[in-house]
Tab-separated table of C-alpha atoms in Angstrom:
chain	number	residue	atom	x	y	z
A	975	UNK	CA	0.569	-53.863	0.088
A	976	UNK	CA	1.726	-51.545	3.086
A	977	UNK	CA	5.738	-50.774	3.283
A	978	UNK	CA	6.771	-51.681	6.920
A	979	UNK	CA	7.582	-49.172	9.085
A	980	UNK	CA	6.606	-46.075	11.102
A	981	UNK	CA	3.024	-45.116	10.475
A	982	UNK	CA	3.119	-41.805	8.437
A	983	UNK	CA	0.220	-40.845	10.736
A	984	UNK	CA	2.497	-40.992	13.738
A	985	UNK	CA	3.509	-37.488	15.607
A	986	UNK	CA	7.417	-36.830	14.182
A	987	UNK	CA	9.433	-33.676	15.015
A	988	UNK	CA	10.446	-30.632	12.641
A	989	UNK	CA	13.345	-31.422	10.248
A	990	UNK	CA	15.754	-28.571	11.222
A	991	UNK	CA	18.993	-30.550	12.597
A	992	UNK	CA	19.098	-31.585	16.226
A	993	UNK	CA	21.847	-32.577	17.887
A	994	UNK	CA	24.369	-35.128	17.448
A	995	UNK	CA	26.657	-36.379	14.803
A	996	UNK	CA	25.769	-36.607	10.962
A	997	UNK	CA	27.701	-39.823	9.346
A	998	UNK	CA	29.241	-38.212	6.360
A	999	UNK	CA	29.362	-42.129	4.664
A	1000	UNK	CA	26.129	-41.947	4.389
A	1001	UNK	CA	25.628	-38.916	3.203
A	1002	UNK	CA	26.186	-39.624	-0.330
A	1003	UNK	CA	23.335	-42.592	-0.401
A	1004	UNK	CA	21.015	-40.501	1.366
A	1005	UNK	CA	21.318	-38.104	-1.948
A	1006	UNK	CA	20.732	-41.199	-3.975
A	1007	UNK	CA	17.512	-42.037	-2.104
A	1008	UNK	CA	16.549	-38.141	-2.470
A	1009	UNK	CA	17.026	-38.586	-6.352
A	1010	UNK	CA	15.069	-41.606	-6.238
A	1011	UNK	CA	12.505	-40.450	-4.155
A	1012	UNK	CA	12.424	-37.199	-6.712
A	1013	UNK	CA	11.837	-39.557	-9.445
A	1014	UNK	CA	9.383	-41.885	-7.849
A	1015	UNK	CA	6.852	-38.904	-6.470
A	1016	UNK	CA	7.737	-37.187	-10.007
A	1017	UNK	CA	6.425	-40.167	-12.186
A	1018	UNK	CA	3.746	-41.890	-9.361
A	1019	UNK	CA	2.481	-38.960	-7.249
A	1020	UNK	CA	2.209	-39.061	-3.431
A	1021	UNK	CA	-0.324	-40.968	-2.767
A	1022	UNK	CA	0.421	-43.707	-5.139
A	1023	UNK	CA	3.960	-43.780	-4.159
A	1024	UNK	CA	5.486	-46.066	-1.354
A	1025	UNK	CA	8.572	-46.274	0.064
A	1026	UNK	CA	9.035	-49.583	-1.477
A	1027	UNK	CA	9.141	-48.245	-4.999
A	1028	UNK	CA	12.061	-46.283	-4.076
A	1029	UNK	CA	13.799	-49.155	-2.502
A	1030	UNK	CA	13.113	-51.167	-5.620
A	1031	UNK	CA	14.329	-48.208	-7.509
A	1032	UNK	CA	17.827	-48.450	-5.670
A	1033	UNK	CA	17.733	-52.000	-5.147
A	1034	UNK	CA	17.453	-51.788	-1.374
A	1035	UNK	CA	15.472	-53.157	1.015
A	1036	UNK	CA	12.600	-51.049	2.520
A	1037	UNK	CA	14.511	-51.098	5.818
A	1038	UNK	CA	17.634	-49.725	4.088
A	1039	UNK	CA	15.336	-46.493	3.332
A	1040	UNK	CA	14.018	-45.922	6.560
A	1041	UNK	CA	17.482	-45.683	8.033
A	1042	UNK	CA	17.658	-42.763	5.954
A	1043	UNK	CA	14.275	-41.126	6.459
A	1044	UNK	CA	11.263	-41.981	9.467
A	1045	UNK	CA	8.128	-41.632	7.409
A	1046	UNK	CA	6.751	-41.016	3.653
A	1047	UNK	CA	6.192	-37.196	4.964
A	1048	UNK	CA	10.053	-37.085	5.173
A	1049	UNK	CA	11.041	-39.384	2.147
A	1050	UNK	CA	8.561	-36.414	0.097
A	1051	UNK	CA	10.359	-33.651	1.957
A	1052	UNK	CA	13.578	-35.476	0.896
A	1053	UNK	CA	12.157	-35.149	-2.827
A	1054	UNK	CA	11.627	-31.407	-2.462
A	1055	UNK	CA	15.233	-30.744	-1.299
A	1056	UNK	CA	16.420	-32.651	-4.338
A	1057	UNK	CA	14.355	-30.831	-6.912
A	1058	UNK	CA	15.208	-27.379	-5.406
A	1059	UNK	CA	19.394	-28.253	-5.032
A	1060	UNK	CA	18.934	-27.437	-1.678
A	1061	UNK	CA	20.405	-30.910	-0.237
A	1062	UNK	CA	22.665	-30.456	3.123
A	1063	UNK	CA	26.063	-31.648	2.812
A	1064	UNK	CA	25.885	-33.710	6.192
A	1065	UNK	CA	22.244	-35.501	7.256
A	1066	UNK	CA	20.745	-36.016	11.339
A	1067	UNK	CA	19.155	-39.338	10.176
A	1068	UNK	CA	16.555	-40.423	10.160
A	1069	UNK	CA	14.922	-37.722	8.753
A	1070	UNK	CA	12.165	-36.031	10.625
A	1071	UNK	CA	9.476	-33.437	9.671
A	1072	UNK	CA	6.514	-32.447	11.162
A	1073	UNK	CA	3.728	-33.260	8.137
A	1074	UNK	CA	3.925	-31.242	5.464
A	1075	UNK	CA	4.760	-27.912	7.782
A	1076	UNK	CA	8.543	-28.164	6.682
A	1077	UNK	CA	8.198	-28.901	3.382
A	1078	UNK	CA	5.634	-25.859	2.962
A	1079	UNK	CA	8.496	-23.946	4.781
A	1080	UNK	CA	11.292	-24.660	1.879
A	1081	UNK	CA	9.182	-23.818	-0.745
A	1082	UNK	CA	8.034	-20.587	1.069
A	1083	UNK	CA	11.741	-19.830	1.785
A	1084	UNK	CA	12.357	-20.969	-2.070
A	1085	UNK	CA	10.173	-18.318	-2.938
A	1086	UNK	CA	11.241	-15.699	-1.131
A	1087	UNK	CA	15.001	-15.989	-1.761
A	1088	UNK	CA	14.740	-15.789	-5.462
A	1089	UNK	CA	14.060	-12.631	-7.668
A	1090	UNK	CA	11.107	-12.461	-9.561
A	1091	UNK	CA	11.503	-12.139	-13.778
A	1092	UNK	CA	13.130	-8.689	-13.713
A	1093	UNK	CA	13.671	-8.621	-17.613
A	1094	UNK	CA	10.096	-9.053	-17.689
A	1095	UNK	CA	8.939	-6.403	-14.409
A	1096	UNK	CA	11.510	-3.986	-16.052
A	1097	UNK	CA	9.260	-4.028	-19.160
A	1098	UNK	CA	6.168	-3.219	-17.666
A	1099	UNK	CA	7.318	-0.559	-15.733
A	1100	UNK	CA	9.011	1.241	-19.058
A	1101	UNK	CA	7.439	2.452	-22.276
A	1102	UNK	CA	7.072	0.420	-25.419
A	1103	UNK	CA	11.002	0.132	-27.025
A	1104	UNK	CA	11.977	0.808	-30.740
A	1105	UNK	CA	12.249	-2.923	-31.244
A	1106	UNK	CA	9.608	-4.792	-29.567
A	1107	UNK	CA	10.866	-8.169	-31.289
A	1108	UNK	CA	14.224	-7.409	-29.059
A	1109	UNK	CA	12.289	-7.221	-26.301
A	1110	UNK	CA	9.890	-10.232	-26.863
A	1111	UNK	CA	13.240	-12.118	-27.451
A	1112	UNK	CA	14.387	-11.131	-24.002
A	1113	UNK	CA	11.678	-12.168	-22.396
A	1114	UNK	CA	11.552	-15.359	-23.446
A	1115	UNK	CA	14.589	-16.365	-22.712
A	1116	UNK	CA	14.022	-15.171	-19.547
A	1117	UNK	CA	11.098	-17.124	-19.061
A	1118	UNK	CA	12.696	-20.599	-20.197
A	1119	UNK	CA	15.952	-19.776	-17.761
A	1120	UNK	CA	12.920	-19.654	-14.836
A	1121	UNK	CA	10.713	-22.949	-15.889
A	1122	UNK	CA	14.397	-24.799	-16.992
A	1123	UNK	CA	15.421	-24.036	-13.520
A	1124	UNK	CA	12.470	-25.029	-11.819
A	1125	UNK	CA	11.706	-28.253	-14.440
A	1126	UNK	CA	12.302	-30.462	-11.453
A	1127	UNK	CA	10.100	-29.235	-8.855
A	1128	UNK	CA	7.501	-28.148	-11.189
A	1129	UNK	CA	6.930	-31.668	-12.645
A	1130	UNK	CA	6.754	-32.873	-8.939
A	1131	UNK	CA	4.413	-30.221	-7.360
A	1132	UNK	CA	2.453	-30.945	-10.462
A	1133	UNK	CA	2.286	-34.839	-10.233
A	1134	UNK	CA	1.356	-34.502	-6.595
A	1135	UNK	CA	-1.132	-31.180	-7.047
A	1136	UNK	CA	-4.491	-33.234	-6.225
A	1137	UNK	CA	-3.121	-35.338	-3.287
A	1138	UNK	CA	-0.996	-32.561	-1.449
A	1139	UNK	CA	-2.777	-29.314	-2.877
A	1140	UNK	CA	-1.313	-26.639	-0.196
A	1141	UNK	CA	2.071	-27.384	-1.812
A	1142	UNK	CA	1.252	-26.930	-5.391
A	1143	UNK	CA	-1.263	-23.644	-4.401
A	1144	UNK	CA	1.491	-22.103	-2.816
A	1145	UNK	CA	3.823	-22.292	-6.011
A	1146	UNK	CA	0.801	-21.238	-7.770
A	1147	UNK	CA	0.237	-18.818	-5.981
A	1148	UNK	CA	3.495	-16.882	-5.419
A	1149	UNK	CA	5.092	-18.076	-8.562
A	1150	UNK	CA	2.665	-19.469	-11.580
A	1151	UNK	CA	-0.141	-17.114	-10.948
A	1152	UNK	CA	1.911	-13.842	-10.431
A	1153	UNK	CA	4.306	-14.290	-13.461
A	1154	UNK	CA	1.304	-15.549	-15.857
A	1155	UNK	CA	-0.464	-12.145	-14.779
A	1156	UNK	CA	2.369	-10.152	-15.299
A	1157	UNK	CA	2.775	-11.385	-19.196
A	1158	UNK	CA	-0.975	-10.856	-20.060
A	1159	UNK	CA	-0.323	-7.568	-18.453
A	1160	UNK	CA	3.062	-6.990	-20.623
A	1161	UNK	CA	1.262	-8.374	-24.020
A	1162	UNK	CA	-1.709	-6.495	-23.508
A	1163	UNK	CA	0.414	-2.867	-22.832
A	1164	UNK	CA	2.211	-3.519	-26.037
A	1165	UNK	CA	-0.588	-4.256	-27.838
A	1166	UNK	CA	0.805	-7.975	-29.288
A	1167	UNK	CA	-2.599	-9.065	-29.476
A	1168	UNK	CA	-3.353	-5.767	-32.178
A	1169	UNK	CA	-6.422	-3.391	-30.315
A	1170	UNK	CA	-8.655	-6.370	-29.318
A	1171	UNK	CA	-9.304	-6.536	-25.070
A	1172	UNK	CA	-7.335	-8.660	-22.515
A	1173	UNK	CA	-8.974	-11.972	-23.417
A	1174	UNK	CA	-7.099	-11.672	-26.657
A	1175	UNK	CA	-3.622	-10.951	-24.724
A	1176	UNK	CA	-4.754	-13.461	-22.080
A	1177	UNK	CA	-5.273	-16.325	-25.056
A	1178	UNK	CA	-1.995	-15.182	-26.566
A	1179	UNK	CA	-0.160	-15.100	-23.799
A	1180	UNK	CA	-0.862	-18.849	-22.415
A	1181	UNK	CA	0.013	-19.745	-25.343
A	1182	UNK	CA	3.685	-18.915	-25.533
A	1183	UNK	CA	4.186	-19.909	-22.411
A	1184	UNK	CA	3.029	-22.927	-22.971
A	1185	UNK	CA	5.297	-23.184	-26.007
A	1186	UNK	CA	8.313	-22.065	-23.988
A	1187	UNK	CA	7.058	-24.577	-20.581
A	1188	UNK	CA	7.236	-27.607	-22.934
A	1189	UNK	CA	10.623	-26.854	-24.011
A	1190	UNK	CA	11.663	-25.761	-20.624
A	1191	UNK	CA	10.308	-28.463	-18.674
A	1192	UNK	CA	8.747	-31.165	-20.570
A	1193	UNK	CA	11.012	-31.921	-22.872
A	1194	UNK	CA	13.939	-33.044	-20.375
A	1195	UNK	CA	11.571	-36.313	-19.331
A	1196	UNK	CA	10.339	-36.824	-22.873
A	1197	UNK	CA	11.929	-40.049	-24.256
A	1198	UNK	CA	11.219	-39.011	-28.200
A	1199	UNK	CA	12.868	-35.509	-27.775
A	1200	UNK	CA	16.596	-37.135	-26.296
A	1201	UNK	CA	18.464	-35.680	-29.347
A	1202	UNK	CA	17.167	-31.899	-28.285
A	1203	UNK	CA	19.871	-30.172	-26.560
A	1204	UNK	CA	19.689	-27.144	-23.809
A	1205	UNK	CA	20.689	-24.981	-26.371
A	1206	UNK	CA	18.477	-26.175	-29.021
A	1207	UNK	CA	15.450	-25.959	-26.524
A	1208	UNK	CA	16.538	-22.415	-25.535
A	1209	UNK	CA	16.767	-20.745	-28.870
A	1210	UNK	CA	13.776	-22.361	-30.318
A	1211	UNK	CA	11.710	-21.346	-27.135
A	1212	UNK	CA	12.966	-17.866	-27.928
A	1213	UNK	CA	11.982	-17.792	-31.505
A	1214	UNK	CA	8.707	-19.220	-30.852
A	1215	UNK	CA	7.766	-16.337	-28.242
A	1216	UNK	CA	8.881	-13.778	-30.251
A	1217	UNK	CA	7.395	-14.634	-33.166
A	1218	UNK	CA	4.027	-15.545	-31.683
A	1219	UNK	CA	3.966	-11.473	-31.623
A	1220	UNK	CA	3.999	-10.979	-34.936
């Protein structure tokens, strides 16, 4: 059944803060529906999400929620800033963004603002080291500190891929794409996969990352792998990459 409220279709203004006076009580429940909007887009995707499963989550009424956010557009948008820490200390509520123009802009700006791998771009700009297993080690731990850091928004831009796809291409993109190309590229140069051609590096590749992107990402929202600390996750992430170069 349809959540009252504003019509997500309606025209709504851009999200950067206008003027007037943020109500610092509030602030601290508009983070709570953020983390429950983060988990509710995370486990339902967008479309399947409504703004009443996030009430339900906090055990609010639907009305409670929109006094904290004018439309699903923003309650998503609200999501986003949660997964990527970038939540304002003070909110101009009810939230407003313009589609999904604002949300586009964070991740652009998310993007943008953070270095790329440089363990791993260092690597392919030098020659092969004496001890390619030290190097190997390096990069994956590199590689877990960037999908453990991004575990959040990665589950959500993948949950909500098919019904919002210009959010998940442009992490794709600028992020997924690039740094998947640049460890073929890396595994290939130091020969890992022996003499055979780039398929071979391409196949081995994928699959440490995929080894390291379970334990990164996955495993944080897996209910049989509780007893698997940070640590744990790290160092066995790093000993499976390496050795996959064997």
């Amino acid at each position: 059944a349809a959540s009252p409220g504003p019509s997500t279709d309606s025209p709504v203004t851009p999200s950067k803060p206008r003027s007037g006076r943020a109500a610092p009580r509030g602030a601290d429940q508009t983070r709570a529906v953020a983390k429950a909007a983060l988990a509710s887009f995370s486990e339902g995707g967008y479309r399947l999400t409504q703004i009443a499963h996030v009430s339900e989550r906090l055990g609010v009424s639907v009305g409670a929620i929109y006094r904290h956010v004018e439309s699903k557009e923003a309650l998503f948008h609200l999501a986003v800033l949660a997964a990527v820490n970038q939540l304002p200390e003070a909110f101009i509520l009810p939230m407003k963004v313009s589609g999904f123009e604002d949300t586009l802009r964070v991740m652009g700006e998310l993007v943008d603002s953070r270095p790329a791998w440089p363990i791993l771009r260092k690597a392919l700009r030098s020659a092969a080291p004496p001890d390619r297993k030290a190097e190997a080690r390096a990069v994956g731990g590199e590689l877990f500190a960037i999908m453990s850091g991004r575990a959040a928004l990665i589950r959500l831009l993948d949950r909500c891929a098919q019904d919002i796809p210009e959010l998940a291409e442009v992490f794709d993109r600028q992020v997924r794409n690039r740094l998947l190309d640049d460890l073929i590229t890396w595994v290939h140069r130091r020969r890992l996969a022996g003499d055979s051609q780039k398929p071979a590096a391409e196949a081995l590749a994928r699959g440490a990352m995929e080894a390291v992107a379970w334990l990164a990402k996955a495993r944080p929202y897996d209910s049989t792998a509780t007893a698997i600390t940070e640590d744990q996750a790290r160092d066995a992430a790093v000993r499976i990459f390496a050795n996959a170069f064997d």
